[in-house]
Amino acid sequence: MLGALALYLQYRKRMFDHPLEGAIGLLVIMSYKTVSEYFVQSKQYSFEILFAFVMIFQLVQIPRLLQGKTTGLLPIIVLIIIPIGTFCSYTYPILLLPYLIILLLRFRQNKRWWKVGLITLIVSITSIFGAYILDIQYVLSNQSLQNYWRENIFNLTDFQTGLHNIWKLLMSTGSGLVLEIIFGILSALAIISAFRKWKLRELLHYPLTNLWNNYFNLLFMVVIVLYLMGKLPLANHRLNAFLLPMLMWYIIRGLQLLIHSSQIRIRIYWVVFLSLTLSILLTYSREFDRQSDLFDNKIYNSIGNGIEMAYNNKVPLEIVNSPALRGHPELVVLTHHKFKKEFPLQIIVTEPDKHAYLNQLCDRVIAQDTTVRYIKCDE
């Protein structure tokens, strides 16, 4: 789905000037760690990335709205997307803020369409407020989440780590350390150049090229401000997946800035394209070969066997915790298709060091003192 959206945007030449730039942009999407690690699963991160590209669609409509080149349904579709995105994606409101800034500043120059801008603002504020009351406030106030992501949240007492998190965000694409570093440098170069030449009065103009620069520069500013306020963790590819279009844009801009000669630029594009293609093939082949426990069905099937035996013997289910369970062993049981909500099951989590002798047993259930213990192996 993401690939189809990216190809559509690039086919219409709305983001990039050269076809190779569009092809590299698509590969950048595929190389992002969240995409490569979860490409066979349905996750919340998929919604974050999806609505990041949906926002690109909304952004493209601004010049059309200003020029009156729209049908009666298009403004309605754009408006309907806002409450859907706000309630389906935690990060969509962040993407929405720079969009609203651009929209309102530009609608000021076009009295014919100022009502559309006003209605969009009302729908956005209402949607964000509703999502905050129903859900977002509980996420922001959850202390366990704050503790879990504390290394990714800005702390004035550790300024070096704060800067390092920004750098890790910029190098979260590439499928391989070398390309990650190269893309991080390209992104940093593009950001420095963009803000050095950026003038706020550009927000009042609406050529498409300026529109992309303005939106991504405003988005980067919003992200940094939220990070400095301690409201947005950085340097984790899953939490920052909504920034994938921005990273893609800055990487391509960095390539454009680094190479001024058009002939040399095309040759460099081919080198980047082939290198990125090879690294992506290696990354995805490793996942298909099940070299990562993220795609190992053995864990899922073995837990299912343990659940069945616990039900049949009417005894608690004891799980030996492990890194493969990502620190949420109860969640693995509760979300398993063999778990029955109408028949609650007592779940006991045991740390491996308390039952070291049990670690020698692998993927089977044993009965001991009327208790069924499911033994999870990392092998």
Short mmCIF file of C-alpha atoms in Angstrom, two decimals:
data_model
loop_
_atom_site.label_atom_id
_atom_site.label_comp_id
_atom_site.label_asym_id
_atom_site.label_seq_id
_atom_site.Cartn_x
_atom_site.Cartn_y
_atom_site.Cartn_z
CA MET A 1 0.00 0.00 0.00
CA LEU A 2 2.80 2.40 0.91
CA GLY A 3 4.68 1.53 -2.26
CA ALA A 4 1.58 2.19 -4.35
CA LEU A 5 1.07 5.57 -2.70
CA ALA A 6 4.71 6.54 -3.17
CA LEU A 7 4.69 5.43 -6.82
CA TYR A 8 1.53 7.45 -7.46
CA LEU A 9 3.02 10.61 -5.98
CA GLN A 10 6.23 10.15 -7.93
CA TYR A 11 4.44 9.27 -11.16
CA ARG A 12 2.56 12.56 -11.02
CA LYS A 13 5.96 14.31 -10.53
CA ARG A 14 4.69 16.15 -7.52
CA MET A 15 7.63 15.47 -5.24
CA PHE A 16 10.65 14.76 -7.47
CA ASP A 17 11.87 16.05 -10.82
CA HIS A 18 13.70 12.97 -12.11
CA PRO A 19 12.34 9.39 -12.30
CA LEU A 20 15.47 8.07 -10.58
CA GLU A 21 14.80 10.35 -7.62
CA GLY A 22 11.34 8.84 -7.33
CA ALA A 23 12.79 5.32 -7.54
CA ILE A 24 15.32 6.10 -4.81
CA GLY A 25 12.53 7.60 -2.70
CA LEU A 26 10.56 4.37 -2.98
CA LEU A 27 13.62 2.35 -1.96
CA VAL A 28 14.15 4.67 1.01
CA ILE A 29 10.62 3.76 2.14
CA MET A 30 11.37 0.04 1.79
CA SER A 31 14.67 0.41 3.65
CA TYR A 32 13.08 2.05 6.70
CA LYS A 33 13.48 -0.29 9.67
CA THR A 34 9.82 -0.33 10.64
CA VAL A 35 8.81 -1.29 7.11
CA SER A 36 11.46 -4.01 6.73
CA GLU A 37 10.83 -5.51 10.18
CA TYR A 38 7.03 -5.55 10.06
CA PHE A 39 6.33 -6.00 6.34
CA VAL A 40 4.48 -9.29 6.96
CA GLN A 41 2.47 -8.03 9.93
CA SER A 42 -0.35 -5.59 10.61
CA LYS A 43 0.75 -3.08 13.24
CA GLN A 44 -0.24 0.34 14.51
CA TYR A 45 2.94 1.62 12.87
CA SER A 46 1.32 0.88 9.50
CA PHE A 47 -1.35 3.48 10.27
CA GLU A 48 1.28 6.04 11.24
CA ILE A 49 3.10 5.62 7.92
CA LEU A 50 -0.12 5.41 5.93
CA PHE A 51 -1.47 8.70 7.23
CA ALA A 52 1.92 10.33 6.72
CA PHE A 53 1.45 9.69 3.00
CA VAL A 54 -2.23 10.60 3.17
CA MET A 55 -1.09 13.98 4.49
CA ILE A 56 1.00 14.34 1.31
CA PHE A 57 -2.23 13.87 -0.65
CA GLN A 58 -3.92 16.55 1.45
CA LEU A 59 -0.98 18.90 0.97
CA VAL A 60 -1.10 18.53 -2.80
CA GLN A 61 -4.70 19.77 -2.80
CA ILE A 62 -3.87 23.21 -1.37
CA PRO A 63 -2.88 24.85 -4.69
CA ARG A 64 -5.91 23.24 -6.33
CA LEU A 65 -8.21 24.65 -3.66
CA LEU A 66 -6.66 28.10 -3.97
CA GLN A 67 -7.03 28.09 -7.74
CA GLY A 68 -10.58 26.71 -7.64
CA LYS A 69 -9.61 23.59 -9.61
CA THR A 70 -11.55 21.18 -7.44
CA THR A 71 -14.74 19.21 -7.63
CA GLY A 72 -17.44 19.45 -5.00
CA LEU A 73 -16.36 16.18 -3.38
CA LEU A 74 -12.63 16.87 -3.01
CA PRO A 75 -12.83 19.40 -0.14
CA ILE A 76 -15.25 17.04 1.64
CA ILE A 77 -12.87 14.09 1.24
CA VAL A 78 -9.97 16.15 2.61
CA LEU A 79 -12.12 17.15 5.60
CA ILE A 80 -13.27 13.58 6.28
CA ILE A 81 -9.66 12.39 6.37
CA ILE A 82 -8.88 14.68 9.31
CA PRO A 83 -11.09 13.05 12.02
CA ILE A 84 -10.29 9.56 10.68
CA GLY A 85 -6.55 10.21 10.81
CA THR A 86 -6.77 11.83 14.24
CA PHE A 87 -8.52 8.83 15.79
CA CYS A 88 -6.52 6.13 13.92
CA SER A 89 -3.04 7.61 14.30
CA TYR A 90 -1.41 9.10 17.38
CA THR A 91 1.04 11.07 15.25
CA TYR A 92 -1.39 12.45 12.66
CA PRO A 93 -2.09 15.60 14.75
CA ILE A 94 1.64 16.38 14.58
CA LEU A 95 1.53 16.07 10.79
CA LEU A 96 -1.62 18.19 10.73
CA LEU A 97 -0.18 21.22 12.52
CA PRO A 98 2.21 22.49 9.77
CA TYR A 99 -0.50 21.70 7.21
CA LEU A 100 -2.93 23.99 9.03
CA ILE A 101 -0.32 26.75 9.30
CA ILE A 102 0.28 26.70 5.54
CA LEU A 103 -3.40 26.35 4.75
CA LEU A 104 -4.51 29.30 6.86
CA LEU A 105 -1.71 31.60 5.72
CA ARG A 106 -2.50 30.92 2.09
CA PHE A 107 -6.24 31.12 2.42
CA ARG A 108 -5.80 34.64 3.74
CA GLN A 109 -4.76 35.66 0.21
CA ASN A 110 -7.78 34.05 -1.41
CA LYS A 111 -11.08 35.35 -0.03
CA ARG A 112 -13.00 32.98 -2.26
CA TRP A 113 -11.77 29.99 -0.29
CA TRP A 114 -11.34 31.39 3.21
CA LYS A 115 -14.42 29.49 4.40
CA VAL A 116 -12.75 26.20 3.45
CA GLY A 117 -9.74 27.11 5.59
CA LEU A 118 -11.95 28.10 8.52
CA ILE A 119 -14.01 24.90 8.31
CA THR A 120 -10.80 22.84 8.09
CA LEU A 121 -9.47 24.54 11.21
CA ILE A 122 -12.70 23.88 13.15
CA VAL A 123 -12.80 20.21 12.10
CA SER A 124 -9.12 19.78 13.01
CA ILE A 125 -9.40 21.36 16.46
CA THR A 126 -12.57 19.39 17.23
CA SER A 127 -11.01 16.11 16.11
CA ILE A 128 -7.78 16.64 18.06
CA PHE A 129 -9.67 17.70 21.18
CA GLY A 130 -11.94 14.66 20.93
CA ALA A 131 -9.02 12.28 20.42
CA TYR A 132 -7.20 13.89 23.37
CA ILE A 133 -10.18 13.45 25.70
CA LEU A 134 -10.85 9.86 24.66
CA ASP A 135 -7.32 8.49 24.28
CA ILE A 136 -4.25 10.73 23.89
CA GLN A 137 -4.33 12.17 27.42
CA TYR A 138 -4.02 8.68 28.91
CA VAL A 139 -1.04 7.87 26.70
CA LEU A 140 0.75 11.10 27.64
CA SER A 141 0.10 10.54 31.36
CA ASN A 142 1.15 6.89 31.35
CA GLN A 143 4.22 6.81 33.57
CA SER A 144 5.23 3.30 32.53
CA LEU A 145 5.49 4.46 28.91
CA GLN A 146 7.53 7.45 30.04
CA ASN A 147 9.93 5.15 31.86
CA TYR A 148 10.10 2.70 28.97
CA TRP A 149 11.05 5.42 26.45
CA ARG A 150 13.09 7.59 28.82
CA GLU A 151 16.28 7.15 26.77
CA ASN A 152 14.48 8.61 23.75
CA ILE A 153 13.00 11.60 25.58
CA PHE A 154 15.01 14.82 25.77
CA ASN A 155 16.69 15.54 29.08
CA LEU A 156 18.52 18.81 29.79
CA THR A 157 20.94 17.02 32.08
CA ASP A 158 22.11 14.80 29.21
CA PHE A 159 22.40 17.16 26.26
CA GLN A 160 24.78 14.87 24.38
CA THR A 161 22.22 12.06 24.31
CA GLY A 162 19.60 14.55 23.18
CA LEU A 163 21.64 15.49 20.12
CA HIS A 164 22.50 11.85 19.48
CA ASN A 165 18.80 10.98 19.33
CA ILE A 166 18.29 13.56 16.57
CA TRP A 167 21.19 12.03 14.64
CA LYS A 168 19.75 8.54 15.06
CA LEU A 169 16.46 9.79 13.65
CA LEU A 170 18.21 11.05 10.52
CA MET A 171 20.00 7.73 9.95
CA SER A 172 16.98 5.46 10.42
CA THR A 173 16.80 4.57 6.71
CA GLY A 174 19.22 2.69 4.48
CA SER A 175 19.24 -1.03 5.44
CA GLY A 176 22.84 -1.24 6.59
CA LEU A 177 25.19 0.88 8.69
CA VAL A 178 27.09 2.41 5.75
CA LEU A 179 23.96 3.59 3.93
CA GLU A 180 22.37 4.69 7.21
CA ILE A 181 25.34 6.97 7.90
CA ILE A 182 25.34 8.30 4.32
CA PHE A 183 21.61 9.02 4.43
CA GLY A 184 21.98 10.64 7.85
CA ILE A 185 24.66 12.98 6.49
CA LEU A 186 22.55 13.78 3.42
CA SER A 187 19.53 14.56 5.60
CA ALA A 188 21.56 16.78 7.93
CA LEU A 189 23.06 18.61 4.93
CA ALA A 190 19.60 19.19 3.42
CA ILE A 191 18.14 20.43 6.73
CA ILE A 192 21.00 22.87 7.34
CA SER A 193 20.74 24.19 3.78
CA ALA A 194 16.94 24.41 3.95
CA PHE A 195 16.89 26.48 7.14
CA ARG A 196 19.82 28.64 6.05
CA LYS A 197 18.00 29.70 2.89
CA TRP A 198 14.45 29.48 4.20
CA LYS A 199 12.46 32.68 4.54
CA LEU A 200 9.17 32.70 6.39
CA ARG A 201 7.57 34.91 3.76
CA GLU A 202 7.75 31.88 1.44
CA LEU A 203 4.78 30.55 3.40
CA LEU A 204 2.62 33.13 1.65
CA HIS A 205 3.39 31.74 -1.82
CA TYR A 206 2.07 28.51 -3.21
CA PRO A 207 4.29 27.09 -5.99
CA LEU A 208 4.54 23.35 -5.42
CA THR A 209 8.30 23.31 -4.81
CA ASN A 210 8.01 25.93 -2.08
CA LEU A 211 5.08 24.00 -0.65
CA TRP A 212 7.17 20.87 -0.01
CA ASN A 213 10.04 22.87 1.49
CA ASN A 214 7.72 24.85 3.72
CA TYR A 215 5.78 21.83 4.95
CA PHE A 216 8.76 19.63 5.80
CA ASN A 217 10.69 22.52 7.38
CA LEU A 218 7.67 23.37 9.55
CA LEU A 219 7.21 19.68 10.42
CA PHE A 220 10.86 19.37 11.45
CA MET A 221 10.48 22.45 13.67
CA VAL A 222 7.33 21.02 15.29
CA VAL A 223 9.05 17.68 15.93
CA ILE A 224 12.11 19.31 17.52
CA VAL A 225 9.95 21.56 19.72
CA LEU A 226 7.88 18.60 20.93
CA TYR A 227 11.08 16.64 21.54
CA LEU A 228 12.63 19.47 23.58
CA MET A 229 9.37 19.70 25.58
CA GLY A 230 9.65 16.00 26.42
CA LYS A 231 6.41 15.14 24.59
CA LEU A 232 7.83 13.18 21.65
CA PRO A 233 10.51 10.44 21.87
CA LEU A 234 13.07 10.41 19.07
CA ALA A 235 15.56 7.85 17.75
CA ASN A 236 13.13 4.94 17.72
CA HIS A 237 12.12 4.01 14.20
CA ARG A 238 8.73 2.63 15.27
CA LEU A 239 7.68 5.78 17.12
CA ASN A 240 9.06 8.05 14.40
CA ALA A 241 7.67 6.13 11.41
CA PHE A 242 5.33 9.03 10.62
CA LEU A 243 8.41 11.08 9.63
CA LEU A 244 9.33 8.73 6.77
CA PRO A 245 8.15 11.08 3.96
CA MET A 246 10.11 13.93 5.54
CA LEU A 247 13.28 11.83 5.75
CA MET A 248 12.79 10.69 2.16
CA TRP A 249 12.45 14.29 1.01
CA TYR A 250 15.58 15.47 2.85
CA ILE A 251 17.67 12.57 1.55
CA ILE A 252 16.79 13.41 -2.08
CA ARG A 253 17.38 17.10 -1.40
CA GLY A 254 20.75 16.25 0.10
CA LEU A 255 21.73 14.37 -3.05
CA GLN A 256 20.67 17.34 -5.17
CA LEU A 257 22.68 19.78 -3.08
CA LEU A 258 25.80 17.63 -3.01
CA ILE A 259 26.06 17.22 -6.78
CA HIS A 260 25.62 20.28 -8.99
CA SER A 261 26.45 18.69 -12.35
CA SER A 262 23.36 16.98 -13.81
CA GLN A 263 25.39 14.30 -15.64
CA ILE A 264 27.39 13.35 -12.55
CA ARG A 265 24.21 13.47 -10.47
CA ILE A 266 22.53 10.82 -12.64
CA ARG A 267 25.56 8.53 -12.29
CA ILE A 268 25.52 8.99 -8.51
CA TYR A 269 21.78 8.29 -8.52
CA TRP A 270 22.43 4.96 -10.24
CA VAL A 271 25.12 4.06 -7.69
CA VAL A 272 22.76 4.90 -4.80
CA PHE A 273 19.88 3.07 -6.48
CA LEU A 274 21.87 -0.15 -7.05
CA SER A 275 23.50 -0.07 -3.60
CA LEU A 276 20.18 0.50 -1.87
CA THR A 277 18.50 -2.23 -3.93
CA LEU A 278 21.19 -4.75 -2.96
CA SER A 279 21.04 -3.87 0.74
CA ILE A 280 17.23 -4.11 0.74
CA LEU A 281 17.31 -7.53 -0.96
CA LEU A 282 19.75 -8.79 1.69
CA THR A 283 17.62 -7.37 4.52
CA TYR A 284 14.35 -8.85 3.28
CA SER A 285 15.94 -12.20 2.40
CA ARG A 286 17.15 -12.53 6.00
CA GLU A 287 13.60 -12.02 7.23
CA PHE A 288 12.25 -14.60 4.78
CA ASP A 289 14.94 -17.04 5.97
CA ARG A 290 13.57 -16.60 9.51
CA GLN A 291 16.90 -15.43 10.91
CA SER A 292 14.97 -13.01 13.09
CA ASP A 293 12.70 -14.08 15.94
CA LEU A 294 10.23 -11.40 14.78
CA PHE A 295 9.00 -13.86 12.15
CA ASP A 296 9.52 -17.13 14.00
CA ASN A 297 6.20 -19.00 14.25
CA LYS A 298 7.66 -21.44 16.74
CA ILE A 299 7.06 -19.03 19.61
CA TYR A 300 3.46 -18.40 18.60
CA ASN A 301 2.62 -22.08 18.01
CA SER A 302 4.31 -23.25 21.22
CA ILE A 303 2.43 -20.73 23.33
CA GLY A 304 -0.77 -21.94 21.68
CA ASN A 305 0.06 -25.50 22.76
CA GLY A 306 0.65 -24.25 26.31
CA ILE A 307 -2.71 -22.44 26.34
CA GLU A 308 -4.50 -25.58 25.15
CA MET A 309 -2.95 -27.77 27.85
CA ALA A 310 -3.66 -25.16 30.53
CA TYR A 311 -7.33 -25.17 29.52
CA ASN A 312 -7.53 -28.96 29.29
CA ASN A 313 -5.90 -29.49 32.70
CA LYS A 314 -7.65 -26.46 34.29
CA VAL A 315 -4.42 -25.11 35.75
CA PRO A 316 -2.54 -21.77 35.53
CA LEU A 317 -0.17 -21.05 32.68
CA GLU A 318 3.38 -20.16 33.71
CA ILE A 319 5.61 -18.46 31.15
CA VAL A 320 9.37 -18.19 31.43
CA ASN A 321 10.09 -14.66 30.23
CA SER A 322 12.66 -13.99 27.51
CA PRO A 323 13.93 -11.13 25.30
CA ALA A 324 12.03 -12.64 22.36
CA LEU A 325 8.75 -11.81 24.12
CA ARG A 326 9.76 -8.12 24.18
CA GLY A 327 8.96 -7.77 27.88
CA HIS A 328 5.23 -8.37 27.35
CA PRO A 329 4.67 -12.14 27.83
CA GLU A 330 1.09 -11.71 29.07
CA LEU A 331 0.19 -9.79 25.93
CA VAL A 332 1.45 -12.64 23.76
CA VAL A 333 -1.01 -14.97 25.52
CA LEU A 334 -3.97 -12.58 25.61
CA THR A 335 -3.71 -11.83 21.87
CA HIS A 336 -3.29 -15.47 20.83
CA HIS A 337 -6.17 -16.89 18.82
CA LYS A 338 -6.43 -19.90 21.17
CA PHE A 339 -7.00 -17.69 24.20
CA LYS A 340 -10.72 -17.47 25.03
CA LYS A 341 -11.95 -14.29 26.68
CA GLU A 342 -15.00 -16.09 28.07
CA PHE A 343 -12.68 -18.52 29.91
CA PRO A 344 -10.10 -16.45 31.84
CA LEU A 345 -6.70 -18.03 32.33
CA GLN A 346 -4.37 -17.34 35.21
CA ILE A 347 -1.00 -16.29 33.80
CA ILE A 348 2.18 -16.51 35.88
CA VAL A 349 5.36 -14.88 34.56
CA THR A 350 8.63 -16.37 35.78
CA GLU A 351 12.04 -14.86 35.16
CA PRO A 352 14.60 -17.27 33.63
CA ASP A 353 17.16 -16.88 36.43
CA LYS A 354 14.64 -18.23 38.97
CA HIS A 355 14.26 -21.49 37.08
CA ALA A 356 17.58 -21.91 35.32
CA TYR A 357 17.18 -25.68 35.15
CA LEU A 358 13.99 -25.26 33.14
CA ASN A 359 15.81 -23.39 30.37
CA GLN A 360 17.23 -26.71 29.19
CA LEU A 361 13.72 -27.77 28.21
CA CYS A 362 12.41 -26.42 24.96
CA ASP A 363 8.92 -25.86 23.57
CA ARG A 364 6.97 -28.33 25.66
CA VAL A 365 4.62 -28.29 28.60
CA ILE A 366 5.42 -30.24 31.75
CA ALA A 367 3.17 -31.04 34.71
CA GLN A 368 4.57 -30.53 38.17
CA ASP A 369 2.61 -30.15 41.41
CA THR A 370 -0.69 -29.65 39.55
CA THR A 371 0.83 -26.66 37.70
CA VAL A 372 1.37 -26.54 33.97
CA ARG A 373 4.52 -24.67 33.01
CA TYR A 374 5.07 -23.53 29.44
CA ILE A 375 8.80 -23.33 28.77
CA LYS A 376 9.85 -20.78 26.12
CA CYS A 377 13.19 -21.28 24.36
CA ASP A 378 15.17 -18.59 22.50
CA GLU A 379 16.68 -21.13 20.13
#
